[in-house]
Coordinates of C-alpha atoms in Angstrom, one line a residue:
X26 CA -73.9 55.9 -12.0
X27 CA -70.4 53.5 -9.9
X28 CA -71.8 54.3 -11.9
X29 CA -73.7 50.5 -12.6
X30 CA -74.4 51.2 -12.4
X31 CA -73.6 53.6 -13.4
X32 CA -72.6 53.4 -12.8
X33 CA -70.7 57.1 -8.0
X34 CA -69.9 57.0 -4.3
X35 CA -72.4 58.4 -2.7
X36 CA -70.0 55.8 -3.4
X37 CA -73.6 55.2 -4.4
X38 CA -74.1 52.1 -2.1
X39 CA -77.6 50.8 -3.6
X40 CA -78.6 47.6 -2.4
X41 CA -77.4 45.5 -5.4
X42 CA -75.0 48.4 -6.6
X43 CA -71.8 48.5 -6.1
X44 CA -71.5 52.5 -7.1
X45 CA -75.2 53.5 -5.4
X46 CA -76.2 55.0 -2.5
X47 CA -77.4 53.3 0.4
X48 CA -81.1 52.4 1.1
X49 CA -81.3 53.7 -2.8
X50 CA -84.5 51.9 -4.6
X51 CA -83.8 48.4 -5.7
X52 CA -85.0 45.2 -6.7
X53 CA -83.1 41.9 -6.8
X54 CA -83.4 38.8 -9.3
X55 CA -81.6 35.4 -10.2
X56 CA -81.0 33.0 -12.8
X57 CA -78.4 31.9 -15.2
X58 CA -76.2 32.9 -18.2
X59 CA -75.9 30.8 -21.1
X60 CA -73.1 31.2 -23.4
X61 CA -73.6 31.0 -27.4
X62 CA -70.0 30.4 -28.2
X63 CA -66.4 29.9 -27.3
X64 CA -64.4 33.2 -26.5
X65 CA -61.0 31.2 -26.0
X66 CA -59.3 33.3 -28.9
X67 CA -59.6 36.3 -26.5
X68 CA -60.2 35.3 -23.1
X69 CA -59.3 32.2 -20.6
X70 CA -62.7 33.0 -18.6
X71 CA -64.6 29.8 -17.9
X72 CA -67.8 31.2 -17.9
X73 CA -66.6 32.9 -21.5
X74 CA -65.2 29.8 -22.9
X75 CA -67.1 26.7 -22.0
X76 CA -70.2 27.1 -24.9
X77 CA -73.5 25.7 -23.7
X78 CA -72.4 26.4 -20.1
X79 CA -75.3 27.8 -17.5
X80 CA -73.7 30.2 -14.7
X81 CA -76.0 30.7 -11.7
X82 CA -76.6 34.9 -12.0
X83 CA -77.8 37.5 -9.3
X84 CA -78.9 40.5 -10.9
X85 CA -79.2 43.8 -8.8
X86 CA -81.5 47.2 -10.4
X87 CA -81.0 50.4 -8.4
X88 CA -81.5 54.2 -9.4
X89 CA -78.9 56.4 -8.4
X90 CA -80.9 59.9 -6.3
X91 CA -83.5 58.4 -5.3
X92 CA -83.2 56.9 -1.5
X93 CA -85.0 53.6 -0.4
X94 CA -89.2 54.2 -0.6
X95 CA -88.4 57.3 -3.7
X96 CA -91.0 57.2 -5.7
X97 CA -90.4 55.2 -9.6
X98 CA -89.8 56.0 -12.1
X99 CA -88.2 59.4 -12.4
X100 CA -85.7 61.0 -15.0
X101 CA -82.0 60.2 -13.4
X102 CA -79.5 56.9 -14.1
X103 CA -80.8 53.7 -13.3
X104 CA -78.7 50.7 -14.1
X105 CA -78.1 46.7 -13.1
X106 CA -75.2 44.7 -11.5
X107 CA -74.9 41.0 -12.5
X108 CA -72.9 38.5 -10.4
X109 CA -71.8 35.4 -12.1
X110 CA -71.2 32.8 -9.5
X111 CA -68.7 31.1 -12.0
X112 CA -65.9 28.0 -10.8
X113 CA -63.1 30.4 -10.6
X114 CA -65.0 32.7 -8.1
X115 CA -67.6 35.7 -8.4
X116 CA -67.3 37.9 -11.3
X117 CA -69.2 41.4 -11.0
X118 CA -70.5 43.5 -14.1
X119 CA -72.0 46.5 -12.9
X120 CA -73.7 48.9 -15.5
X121 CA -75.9 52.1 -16.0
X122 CA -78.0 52.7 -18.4
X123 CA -76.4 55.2 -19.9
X124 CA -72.9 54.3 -21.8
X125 CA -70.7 57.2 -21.0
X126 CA -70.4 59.2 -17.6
X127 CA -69.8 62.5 -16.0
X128 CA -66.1 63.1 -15.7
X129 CA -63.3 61.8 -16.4
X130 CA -60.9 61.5 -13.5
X131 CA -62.7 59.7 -10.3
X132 CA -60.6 62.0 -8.3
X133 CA -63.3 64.3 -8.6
X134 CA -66.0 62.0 -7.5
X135 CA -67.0 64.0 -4.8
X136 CA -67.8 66.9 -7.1
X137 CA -71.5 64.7 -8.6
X138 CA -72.2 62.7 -5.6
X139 CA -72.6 65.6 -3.9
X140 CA -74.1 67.9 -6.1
X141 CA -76.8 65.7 -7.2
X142 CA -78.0 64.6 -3.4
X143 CA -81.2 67.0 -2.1
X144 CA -80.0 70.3 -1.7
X145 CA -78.1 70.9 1.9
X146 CA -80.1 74.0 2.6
X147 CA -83.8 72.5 2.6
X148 CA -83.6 68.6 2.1
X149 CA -85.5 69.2 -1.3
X150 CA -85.7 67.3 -4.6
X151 CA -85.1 63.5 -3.7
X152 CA -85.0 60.8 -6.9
X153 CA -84.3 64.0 -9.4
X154 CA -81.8 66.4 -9.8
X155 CA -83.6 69.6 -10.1
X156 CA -82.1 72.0 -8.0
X157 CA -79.0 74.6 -8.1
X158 CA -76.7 71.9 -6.8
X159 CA -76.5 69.7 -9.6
X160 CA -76.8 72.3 -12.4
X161 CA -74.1 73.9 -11.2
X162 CA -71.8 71.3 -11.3
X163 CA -73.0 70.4 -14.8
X164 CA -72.6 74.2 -16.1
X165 CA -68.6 74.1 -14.8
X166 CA -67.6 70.8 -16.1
X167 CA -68.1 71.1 -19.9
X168 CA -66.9 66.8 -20.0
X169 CA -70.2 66.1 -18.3
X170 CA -72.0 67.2 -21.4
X171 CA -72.7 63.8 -23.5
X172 CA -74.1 62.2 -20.5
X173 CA -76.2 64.9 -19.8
X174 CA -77.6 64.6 -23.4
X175 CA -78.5 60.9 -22.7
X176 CA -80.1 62.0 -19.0
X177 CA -82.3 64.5 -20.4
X178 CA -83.1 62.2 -22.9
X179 CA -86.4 59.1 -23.2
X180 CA -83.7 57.2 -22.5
X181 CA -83.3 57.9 -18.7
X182 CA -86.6 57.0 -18.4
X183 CA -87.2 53.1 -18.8
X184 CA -90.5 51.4 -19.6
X185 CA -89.7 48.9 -17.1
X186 CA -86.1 46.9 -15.7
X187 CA -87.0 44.3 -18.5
X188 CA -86.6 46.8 -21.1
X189 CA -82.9 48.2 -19.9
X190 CA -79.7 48.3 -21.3
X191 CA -76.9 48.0 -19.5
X192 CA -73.3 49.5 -19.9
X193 CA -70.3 48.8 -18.4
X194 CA -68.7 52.3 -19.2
X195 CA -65.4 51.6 -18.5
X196 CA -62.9 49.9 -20.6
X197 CA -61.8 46.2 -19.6
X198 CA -59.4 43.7 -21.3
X199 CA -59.7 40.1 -22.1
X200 CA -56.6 38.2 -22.0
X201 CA -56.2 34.6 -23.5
X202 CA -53.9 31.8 -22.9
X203 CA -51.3 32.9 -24.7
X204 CA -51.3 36.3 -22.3
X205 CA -52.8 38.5 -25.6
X206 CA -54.7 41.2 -24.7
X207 CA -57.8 42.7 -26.3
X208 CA -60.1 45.9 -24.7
X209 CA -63.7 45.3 -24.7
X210 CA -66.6 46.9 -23.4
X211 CA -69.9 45.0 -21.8
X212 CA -73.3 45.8 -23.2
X213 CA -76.5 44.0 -22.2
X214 CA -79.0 44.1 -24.7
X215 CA -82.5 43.3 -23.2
X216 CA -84.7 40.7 -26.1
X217 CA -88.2 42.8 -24.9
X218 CA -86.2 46.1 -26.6
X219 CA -85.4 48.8 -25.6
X220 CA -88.7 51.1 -24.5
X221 CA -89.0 54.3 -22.6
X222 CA -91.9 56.3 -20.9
X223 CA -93.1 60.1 -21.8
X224 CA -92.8 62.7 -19.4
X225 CA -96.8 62.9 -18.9
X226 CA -96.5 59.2 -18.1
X227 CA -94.0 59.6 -15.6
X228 CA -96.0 62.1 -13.5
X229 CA -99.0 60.0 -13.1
X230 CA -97.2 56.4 -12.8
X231 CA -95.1 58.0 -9.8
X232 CA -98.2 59.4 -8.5
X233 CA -100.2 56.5 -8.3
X234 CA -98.0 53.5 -8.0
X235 CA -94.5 54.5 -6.7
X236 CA -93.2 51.1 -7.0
X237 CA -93.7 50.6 -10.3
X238 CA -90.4 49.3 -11.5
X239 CA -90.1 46.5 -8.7
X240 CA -93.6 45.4 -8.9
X241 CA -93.2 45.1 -13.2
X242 CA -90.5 43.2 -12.7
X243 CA -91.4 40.9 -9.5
X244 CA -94.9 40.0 -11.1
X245 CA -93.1 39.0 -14.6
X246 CA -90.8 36.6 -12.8
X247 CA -93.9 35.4 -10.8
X248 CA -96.0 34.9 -13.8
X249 CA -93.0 32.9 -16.1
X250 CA -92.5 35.9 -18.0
X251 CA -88.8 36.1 -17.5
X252 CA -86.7 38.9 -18.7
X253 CA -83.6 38.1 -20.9
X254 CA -80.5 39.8 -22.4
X255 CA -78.4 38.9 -24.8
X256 CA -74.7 40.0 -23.4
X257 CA -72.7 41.4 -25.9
X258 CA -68.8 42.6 -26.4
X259 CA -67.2 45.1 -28.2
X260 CA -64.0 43.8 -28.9
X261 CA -60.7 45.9 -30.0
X262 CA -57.3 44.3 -30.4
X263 CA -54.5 46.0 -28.4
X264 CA -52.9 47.5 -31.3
X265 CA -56.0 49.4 -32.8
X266 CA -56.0 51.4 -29.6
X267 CA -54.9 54.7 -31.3
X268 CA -57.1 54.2 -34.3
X269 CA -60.6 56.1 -33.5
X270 CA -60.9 59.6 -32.9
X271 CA -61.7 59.6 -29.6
X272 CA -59.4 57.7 -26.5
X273 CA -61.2 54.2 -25.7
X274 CA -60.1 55.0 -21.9
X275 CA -62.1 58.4 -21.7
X276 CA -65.5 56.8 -19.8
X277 CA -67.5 60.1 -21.3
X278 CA -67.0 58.8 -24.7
X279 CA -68.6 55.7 -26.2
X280 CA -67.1 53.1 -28.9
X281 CA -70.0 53.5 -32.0
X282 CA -71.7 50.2 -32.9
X283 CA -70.8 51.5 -36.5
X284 CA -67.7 51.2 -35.8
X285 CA -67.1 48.1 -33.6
X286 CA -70.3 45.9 -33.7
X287 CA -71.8 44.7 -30.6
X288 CA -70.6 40.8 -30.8
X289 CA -73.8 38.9 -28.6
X290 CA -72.3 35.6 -26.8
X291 CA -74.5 34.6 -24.3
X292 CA -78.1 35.4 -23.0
X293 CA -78.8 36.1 -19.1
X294 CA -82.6 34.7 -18.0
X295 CA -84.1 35.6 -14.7
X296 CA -86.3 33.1 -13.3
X297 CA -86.2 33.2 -9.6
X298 CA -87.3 36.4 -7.3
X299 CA -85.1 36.4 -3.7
X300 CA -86.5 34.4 -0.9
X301 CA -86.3 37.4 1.6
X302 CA -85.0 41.2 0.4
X303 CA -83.1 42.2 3.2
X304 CA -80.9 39.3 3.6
X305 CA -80.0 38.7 -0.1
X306 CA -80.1 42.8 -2.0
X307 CA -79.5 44.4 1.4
X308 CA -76.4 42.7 1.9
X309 CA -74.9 42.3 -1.7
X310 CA -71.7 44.3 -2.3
X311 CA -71.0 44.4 -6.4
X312 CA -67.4 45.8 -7.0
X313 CA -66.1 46.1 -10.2
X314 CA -62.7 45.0 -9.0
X315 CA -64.2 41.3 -8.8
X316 CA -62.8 39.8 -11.3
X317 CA -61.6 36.2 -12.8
X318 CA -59.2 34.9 -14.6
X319 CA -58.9 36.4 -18.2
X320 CA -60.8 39.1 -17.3
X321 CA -58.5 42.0 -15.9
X322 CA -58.2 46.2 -15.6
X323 CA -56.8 49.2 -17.9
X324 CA -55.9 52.4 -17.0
X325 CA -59.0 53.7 -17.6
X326 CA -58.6 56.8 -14.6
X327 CA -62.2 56.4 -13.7
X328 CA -62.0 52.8 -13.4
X329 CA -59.1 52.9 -11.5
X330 CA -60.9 55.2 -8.6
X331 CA -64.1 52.4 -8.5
X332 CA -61.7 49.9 -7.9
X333 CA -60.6 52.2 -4.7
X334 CA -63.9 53.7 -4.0
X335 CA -66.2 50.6 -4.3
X336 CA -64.0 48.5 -1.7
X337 CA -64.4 51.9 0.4
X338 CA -68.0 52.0 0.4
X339 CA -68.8 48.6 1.0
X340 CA -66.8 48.7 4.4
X341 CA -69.0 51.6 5.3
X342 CA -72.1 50.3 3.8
X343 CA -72.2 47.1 5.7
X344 CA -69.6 48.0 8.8
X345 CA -67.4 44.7 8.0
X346 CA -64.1 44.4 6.5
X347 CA -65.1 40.6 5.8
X348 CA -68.2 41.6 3.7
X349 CA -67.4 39.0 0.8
X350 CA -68.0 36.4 3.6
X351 CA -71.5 37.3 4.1
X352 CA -73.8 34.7 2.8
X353 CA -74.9 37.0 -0.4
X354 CA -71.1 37.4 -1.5
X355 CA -69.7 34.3 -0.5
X356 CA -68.1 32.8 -3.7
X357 CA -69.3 29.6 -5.5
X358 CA -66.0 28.3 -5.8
X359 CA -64.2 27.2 -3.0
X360 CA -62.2 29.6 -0.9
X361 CA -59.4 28.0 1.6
X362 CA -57.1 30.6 4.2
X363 CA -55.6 29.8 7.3
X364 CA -57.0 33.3 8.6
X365 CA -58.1 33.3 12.4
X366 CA -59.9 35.5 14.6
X367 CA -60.4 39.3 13.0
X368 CA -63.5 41.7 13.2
X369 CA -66.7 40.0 12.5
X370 CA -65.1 36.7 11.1
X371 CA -67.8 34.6 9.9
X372 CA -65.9 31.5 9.4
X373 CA -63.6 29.1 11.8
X374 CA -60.0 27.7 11.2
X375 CA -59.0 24.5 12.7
X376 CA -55.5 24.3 11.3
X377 CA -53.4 25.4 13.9
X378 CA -51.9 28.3 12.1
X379 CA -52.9 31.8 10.9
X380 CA -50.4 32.2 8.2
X381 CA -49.9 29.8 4.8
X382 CA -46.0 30.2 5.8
X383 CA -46.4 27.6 8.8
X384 CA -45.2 24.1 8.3
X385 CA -47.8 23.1 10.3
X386 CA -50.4 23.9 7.7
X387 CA -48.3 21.8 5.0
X388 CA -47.8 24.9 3.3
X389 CA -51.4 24.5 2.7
X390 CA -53.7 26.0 0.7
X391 CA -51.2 27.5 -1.9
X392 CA -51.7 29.2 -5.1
X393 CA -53.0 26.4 -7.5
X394 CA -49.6 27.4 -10.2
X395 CA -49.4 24.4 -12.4
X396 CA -53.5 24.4 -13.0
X397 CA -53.4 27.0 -15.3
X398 CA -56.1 28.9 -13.7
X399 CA -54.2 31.0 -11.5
X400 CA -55.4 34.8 -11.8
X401 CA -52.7 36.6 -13.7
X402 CA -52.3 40.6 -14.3
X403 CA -51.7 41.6 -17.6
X404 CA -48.2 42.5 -18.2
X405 CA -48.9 45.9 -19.5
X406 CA -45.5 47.8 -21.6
X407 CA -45.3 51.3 -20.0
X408 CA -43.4 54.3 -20.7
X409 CA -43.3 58.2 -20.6
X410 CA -43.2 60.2 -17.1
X411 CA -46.4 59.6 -14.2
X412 CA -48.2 63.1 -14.1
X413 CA -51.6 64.2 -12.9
X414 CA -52.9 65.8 -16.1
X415 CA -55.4 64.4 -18.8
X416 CA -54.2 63.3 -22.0
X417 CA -55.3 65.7 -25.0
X418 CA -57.1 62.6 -26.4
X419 CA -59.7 63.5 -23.7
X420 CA -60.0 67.5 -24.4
X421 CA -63.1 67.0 -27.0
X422 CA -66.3 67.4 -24.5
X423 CA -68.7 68.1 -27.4
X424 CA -68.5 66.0 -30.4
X425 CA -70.1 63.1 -29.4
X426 CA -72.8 65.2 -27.3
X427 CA -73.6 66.4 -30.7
X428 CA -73.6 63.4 -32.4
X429 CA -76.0 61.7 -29.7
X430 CA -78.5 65.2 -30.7
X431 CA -78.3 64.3 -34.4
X432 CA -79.6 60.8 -33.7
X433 CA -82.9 62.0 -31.9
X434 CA -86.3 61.9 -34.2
X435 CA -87.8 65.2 -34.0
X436 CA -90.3 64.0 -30.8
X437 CA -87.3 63.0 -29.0
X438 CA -85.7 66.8 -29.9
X439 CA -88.8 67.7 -28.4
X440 CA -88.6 65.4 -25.1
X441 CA -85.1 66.7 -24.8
X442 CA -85.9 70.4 -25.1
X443 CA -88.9 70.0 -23.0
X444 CA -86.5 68.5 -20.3
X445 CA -84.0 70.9 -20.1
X446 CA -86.5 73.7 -19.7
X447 CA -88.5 72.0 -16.8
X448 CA -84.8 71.5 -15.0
X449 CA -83.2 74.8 -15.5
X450 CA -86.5 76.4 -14.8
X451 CA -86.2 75.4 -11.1
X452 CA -82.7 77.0 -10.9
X453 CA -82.9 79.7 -9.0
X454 CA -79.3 81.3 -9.9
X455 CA -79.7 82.7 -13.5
X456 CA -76.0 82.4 -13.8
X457 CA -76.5 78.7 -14.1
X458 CA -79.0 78.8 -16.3
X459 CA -76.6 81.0 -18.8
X460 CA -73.6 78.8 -18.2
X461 CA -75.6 76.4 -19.7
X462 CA -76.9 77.6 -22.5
X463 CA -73.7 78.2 -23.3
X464 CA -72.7 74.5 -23.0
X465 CA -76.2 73.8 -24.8
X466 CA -74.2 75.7 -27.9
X467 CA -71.2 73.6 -28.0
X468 CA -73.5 70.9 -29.0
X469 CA -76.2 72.1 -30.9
X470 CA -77.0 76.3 -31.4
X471 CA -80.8 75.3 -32.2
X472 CA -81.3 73.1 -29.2
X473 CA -79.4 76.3 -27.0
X474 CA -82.0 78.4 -28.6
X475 CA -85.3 76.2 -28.2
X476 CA -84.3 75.9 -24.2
X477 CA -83.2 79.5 -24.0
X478 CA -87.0 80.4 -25.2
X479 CA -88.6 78.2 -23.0
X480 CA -86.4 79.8 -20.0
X481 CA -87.0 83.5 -21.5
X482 CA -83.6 84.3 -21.4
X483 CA -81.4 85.2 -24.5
X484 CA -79.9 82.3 -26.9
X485 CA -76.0 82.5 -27.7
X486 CA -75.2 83.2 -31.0
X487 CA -72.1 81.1 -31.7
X488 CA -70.3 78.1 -30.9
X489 CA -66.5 78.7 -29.0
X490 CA -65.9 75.1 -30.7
X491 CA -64.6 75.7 -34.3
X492 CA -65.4 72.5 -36.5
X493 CA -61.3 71.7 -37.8
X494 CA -59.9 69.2 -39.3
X495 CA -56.5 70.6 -37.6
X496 CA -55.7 68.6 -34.7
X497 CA -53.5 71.2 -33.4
X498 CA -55.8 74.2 -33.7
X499 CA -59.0 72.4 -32.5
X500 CA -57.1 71.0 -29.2
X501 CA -56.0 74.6 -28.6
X502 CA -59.9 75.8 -29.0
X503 CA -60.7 72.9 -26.4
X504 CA -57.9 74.1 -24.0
X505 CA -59.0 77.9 -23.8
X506 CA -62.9 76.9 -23.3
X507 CA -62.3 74.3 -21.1
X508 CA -59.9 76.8 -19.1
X509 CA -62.6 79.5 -19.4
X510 CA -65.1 77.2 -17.6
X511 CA -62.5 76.4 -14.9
X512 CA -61.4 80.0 -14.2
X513 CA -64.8 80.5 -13.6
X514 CA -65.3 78.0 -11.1
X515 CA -62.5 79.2 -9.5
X516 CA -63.1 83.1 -9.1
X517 CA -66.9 82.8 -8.7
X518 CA -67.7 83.2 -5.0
X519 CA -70.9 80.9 -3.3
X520 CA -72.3 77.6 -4.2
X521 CA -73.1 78.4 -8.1

């Protein structure tokens, strides 16, 4: 969940994560990425551009809880990270299965990695989230809402890896020759379809083969039944960035399909299982920061805290400052430095100099300028004054929450319900529980109602989130709830 996966820093260091926790469950797969079409009208990407192309992959599948040997499957985040060893170096896209996160503003990362580990008091509830810890979080930080409708969900609960989407939740851009920019955001669409398990399932799977997920998708690579996806784009020139309700840089908000289709350029194919686990998935550090060519950031404020926290996590993860040198990370394109000596160097130097300012060297290697393939930041047009605040674009916690309820068939109300109850019923602090069946009104007063049965407790009666078609007066409604749920996490005294 970085989160791709997710999709958080435990940084969650998962083998094959670059956001997952480390020694999390994972499994480890390669192949190659074929791309349908030229994207050279948005992006100077080789691996986007050249159609018919095949780009050696390594594909990573982690959960988020659950710690190396947790039983699978369980209800949480799962996700994948894909490295595409392409000619202008390694290029990282590391998703959850889930679209949308918890908050907002990584500076408060620490807040859900460390409410959703086991609870500090007795080690209990590894691989699920079950526990005061988490649900207390949840109940103080309304923006968490919409992801918590998709966790609760079938949809936290995958069939198998093959049957996965994958998000990249954050905003990117594309940038072409001519140094245009576009935002996009990476979907992987898996060609078995999308498939989920019921709760009844889950419970005896877990029970009797706790390595379900790895062994579904080991066996189908082992029996030439290799899983695809179809990698798609969702594609918005610069200029539209103001034009949808909702701010494209706010990660707990997705981009409708109805609104921007899902453009499919390329299919991924696995076809090769790793030679040894712990010196291919154990070692592999996935940062979203690893990037190429056409291909660059936004100030997305979540994605601008992975870029910090990832490079954070690997150091500790793998005790090396030099981990892109390790065999698993090392970089299909050719890498040249006049570096010597350094902690745990895994390459020599024979040059004579430790600096590219030496004329001993030649001045050599140098930035290749007149190729055209030198990586280039975007040159972004700023204004206004540098705060630490949230834009009001990002004050609507609810609507899409809502909107992701409307869409459920009437079993997967049910599942959802049903989910929420067996959760909050292993709270032990009722204030939690009533904190959230508050938050369970903002979104829906019949699902608040259904869970508040189940639980034996009383349902709220109204909604704090007026439906207006005034900007002004529905922002104002979002500031005083929002600041209701913060004064309470301020005043209340003890871990709830």
């Amino acid at each position: 969940m970085e989160y791709s996966g997710l999709v958080m820093a435990k940084d969650h260091q998962a083998p094959g994560r670059s956001d997952h926790a480390a020694g999390a469950a994972g499994a480890e797969a390669h192949g190659f990425f074929e791309l349908y079409e030229s994207l050279d009208n948005y992006t100077r990407a080789g691996f986007l551009t050249d159609a018919g192309a095949k780009t050696p992959v390594s594909v990573c599948f982690s959960s988020v809880c659950g710690s190396r040997g947790s039983t699978e499957p369980v209800r949480e985040i799962s996700g994948f990270a894909t490295r595409f060893y392409t000619e202008e170096g390694n290029y990282d896209l590391v998703c959850n299965n889930i679209p949308v996160f918890f908050i907002q503003d990584a500076g408060n990362f620490p807040d859900p990695v460390q409410s959703i580990r086991p609870e500090h008091e007795s080690d209990h509830s590894r691989a699920v989230a079950a526990h005061d810890s988490f649900w207390s979080f949840v109940s103080l930080t309304p923006e968490s809402m919409h992801m918590i409708m998709w966790i609760m969900s079938d949809r936290s609960i995958p069939r198998s890896f093959r049957m996965m989407e994958g998000f990249g939740v954050n905003t990117f851009r594309l940038i072409n020759r001519n140094g245009q920019s576009h935002f996009v955001k990476f979907h992987w669409k898996p060609l078995l379809g999308v498939h989920s398990m019921g709760w009844d399932e889950v419970r005896k799977i877990s029970g009797t083969d706790p390595d379900y997920h790895r062994k579904d998708l080991w066996q189908a690579i082992e029996e030439g039944t290799f899983p695809e996806w179809e990698l798609g784009l969702q594609i918005i020139p610069e200029k539209d960035e103001h034009k949808y309700p909702f701010d494209l840089l706010d990660p707990t908000k997705l981009i409708p399909e109805e609104l921007v289709p899902v453009r499919r350029v390329g299919k991924m194919t696995l076809t090769r299982n790793p030679d040894k686990f712990s010196a291919g998935t154990g070692r592999t550090a996935f940062h979203p920061g690893h990037v190429v060519p056409g291909i660059d950031f936004t100030n997305d404020p979540l994605l601008q805290g992975r870029l910090f926290s990832c490079s954070d996590t690997q150091l500790l993860r793998l005790g090396r400052p030099r981990f892109h040198k390790i065999s698993a990370n090392r970089s299909a394109a050719s890498v040249q430095d006049n570096r010597q000596d350094g902690h745990r160097r895994q390459t020599g130097n024979s040059s004579g100099t430790s600096s590219n300012r030496y004329a001993v060297s030649g001045g050599s290697p140098f930035q290749a300028d007149t190729s055209g393939r030198k990586y280039e930041r975007y040159n972004e047009r700023v204004g206004g004054k540098k705060i630490r605040g949230r834009s009001r674009s990002f004050f609507d916690h609810f609507s899409q929450a809502s909107l992701f309820y409307s869409s459920q068939s009437k079993a997967e109300k049910k599942h959802l319900a049903d989910a929420f109850v067996f959760e909050l019923e292993k709270v032990r602090r009722s204030k939690i529980r009533i904190r959230m069946l508050e938050l369970l009104s903002q979104v829906d007063l019949s699902l608040s109602a259904i869970v508040a049965d189940g639980l034996g407790l009383p349902a709220p009666k109204e909604t704090h989130y007026p439906a207006s078609n005034n900007p002004a007066a529905y922002d104002a409604a979002q500031q005083v709830a929002a600041s209701r749920f913060r004064n309470r996490k301020i005043h209340e005294s003890g871990p709830a």
